Amino acid sequence: MTLRIAKGVPDLLKYLEDNGVELSLSTIYRLIRKQEIPFKRINTQTLLFDLNKIDRWIVGDDE
């Protein structure tokens, strides 16, 4: 499986919109704060999102 990454919330937001998932910026930040969406923090300002995990999260299989 190819590693697909979104770097930062704006890239994630665009990916979600392109795939028919409409979430606001504030909702995404809330999900991050509550750790309800899969992400990795690589430093204090950079978040990475594994899009394979995001795809599973969208359909509710985020294990």
PDB file of C-alpha atoms in Angstrom:
ATOM      1  CA  MET A   1       0.000   0.000   0.000  1.00  0.00           C
ATOM      2  CA  THR A   2       1.327   3.424  -0.936  1.00  0.00           C
ATOM      3  CA  LEU A   3       1.831   5.947   1.839  1.00  0.00           C
ATOM      4  CA  ARG A   4      -0.367   8.972   1.188  1.00  0.00           C
ATOM      5  CA  ILE A   5       0.103  11.981   3.451  1.00  0.00           C
ATOM      6  CA  ALA A   6      -1.634  15.316   3.938  1.00  0.00           C
ATOM      7  CA  LYS A   7       0.691  17.848   5.546  1.00  0.00           C
ATOM      8  CA  GLY A   8      -1.259  20.239   7.712  1.00  0.00           C
ATOM      9  CA  VAL A   9      -4.925  20.924   8.268  1.00  0.00           C
ATOM     10  CA  PRO A  10      -5.446  22.896   5.015  1.00  0.00           C
ATOM     11  CA  ASP A  11      -4.265  19.893   2.953  1.00  0.00           C
ATOM     12  CA  LEU A  12      -6.492  17.575   4.979  1.00  0.00           C
ATOM     13  CA  LEU A  13      -9.473  19.896   4.560  1.00  0.00           C
ATOM     14  CA  LYS A  14      -8.977  19.940   0.769  1.00  0.00           C
ATOM     15  CA  TYR A  15      -8.664  16.142   0.675  1.00  0.00           C
ATOM     16  CA  LEU A  16     -11.864  15.725   2.670  1.00  0.00           C
ATOM     17  CA  GLU A  17     -13.746  18.217   0.476  1.00  0.00           C
ATOM     18  CA  ASP A  18     -12.499  16.460  -2.683  1.00  0.00           C
ATOM     19  CA  ASN A  19     -13.918  13.217  -1.258  1.00  0.00           C
ATOM     20  CA  GLY A  20     -17.324  14.615  -0.363  1.00  0.00           C
ATOM     21  CA  VAL A  21     -16.708  15.081   3.364  1.00  0.00           C
ATOM     22  CA  GLU A  22     -17.715  18.559   4.467  1.00  0.00           C
ATOM     23  CA  LEU A  23     -16.157  19.564   7.780  1.00  0.00           C
ATOM     24  CA  SER A  24     -15.349  23.070   8.932  1.00  0.00           C
ATOM     25  CA  LEU A  25     -11.857  24.109   9.922  1.00  0.00           C
ATOM     26  CA  SER A  26     -12.987  24.522  13.530  1.00  0.00           C
ATOM     27  CA  THR A  27     -14.466  21.002  13.536  1.00  0.00           C
ATOM     28  CA  ILE A  28     -11.190  19.517  12.321  1.00  0.00           C
ATOM     29  CA  TYR A  29      -9.246  21.358  15.028  1.00  0.00           C
ATOM     30  CA  ARG A  30     -11.748  20.128  17.634  1.00  0.00           C
ATOM     31  CA  LEU A  31     -11.321  16.540  16.406  1.00  0.00           C
ATOM     32  CA  ILE A  32      -7.541  16.949  16.640  1.00  0.00           C
ATOM     33  CA  ARG A  33      -7.732  18.429  20.137  1.00  0.00           C
ATOM     34  CA  LYS A  34      -9.935  15.525  21.290  1.00  0.00           C
ATOM     35  CA  GLN A  35      -7.733  13.047  19.375  1.00  0.00           C
ATOM     36  CA  GLU A  36     -10.772  11.763  17.487  1.00  0.00           C
ATOM     37  CA  ILE A  37      -9.070  11.860  14.080  1.00  0.00           C
ATOM     38  CA  PRO A  38      -5.830  10.010  13.231  1.00  0.00           C
ATOM     39  CA  PHE A  39      -2.786  12.300  12.991  1.00  0.00           C
ATOM     40  CA  LYS A  40       0.883  12.570  13.902  1.00  0.00           C
ATOM     41  CA  ARG A  41       2.453  15.721  15.292  1.00  0.00           C
ATOM     42  CA  ILE A  42       6.030  15.977  14.013  1.00  0.00           C
ATOM     43  CA  ASN A  43       6.788  19.261  15.787  1.00  0.00           C
ATOM     44  CA  THR A  44       4.856  21.982  17.573  1.00  0.00           C
ATOM     45  CA  GLN A  45       3.429  23.400  14.346  1.00  0.00           C
ATOM     46  CA  THR A  46       3.248  20.519  11.866  1.00  0.00           C
ATOM     47  CA  LEU A  47       0.623  17.793  11.704  1.00  0.00           C
ATOM     48  CA  LEU A  48       0.696  14.868   9.293  1.00  0.00           C
ATOM     49  CA  PHE A  49      -2.358  12.869   8.307  1.00  0.00           C
ATOM     50  CA  ASP A  50      -2.004   9.370   6.842  1.00  0.00           C
ATOM     51  CA  LEU A  51      -4.719   9.429   4.181  1.00  0.00           C
ATOM     52  CA  ASN A  52      -5.136   5.648   4.312  1.00  0.00           C
ATOM     53  CA  LYS A  53      -6.060   6.012   7.998  1.00  0.00           C
ATOM     54  CA  ILE A  54      -8.258   9.021   7.200  1.00  0.00           C
ATOM     55  CA  ASP A  55     -10.137   6.943   4.600  1.00  0.00           C
ATOM     56  CA  ARG A  56     -10.784   4.266   7.239  1.00  0.00           C
ATOM     57  CA  TRP A  57     -11.793   6.950   9.768  1.00  0.00           C
ATOM     58  CA  ILE A  58     -14.335   8.366   7.293  1.00  0.00           C
ATOM     59  CA  VAL A  59     -16.135   5.017   7.043  1.00  0.00           C
ATOM     60  CA  GLY A  60     -15.872   4.409  10.778  1.00  0.00           C
ATOM     61  CA  ASP A  61     -13.159   1.746  10.729  1.00  0.00           C
ATOM     62  CA  ASP A  62     -10.356   3.738  12.357  1.00  0.00           C
ATOM     63  CA  GLU A  63      -8.757   0.943  14.380  1.00  0.00           C
TER      64      GLU A  63
END
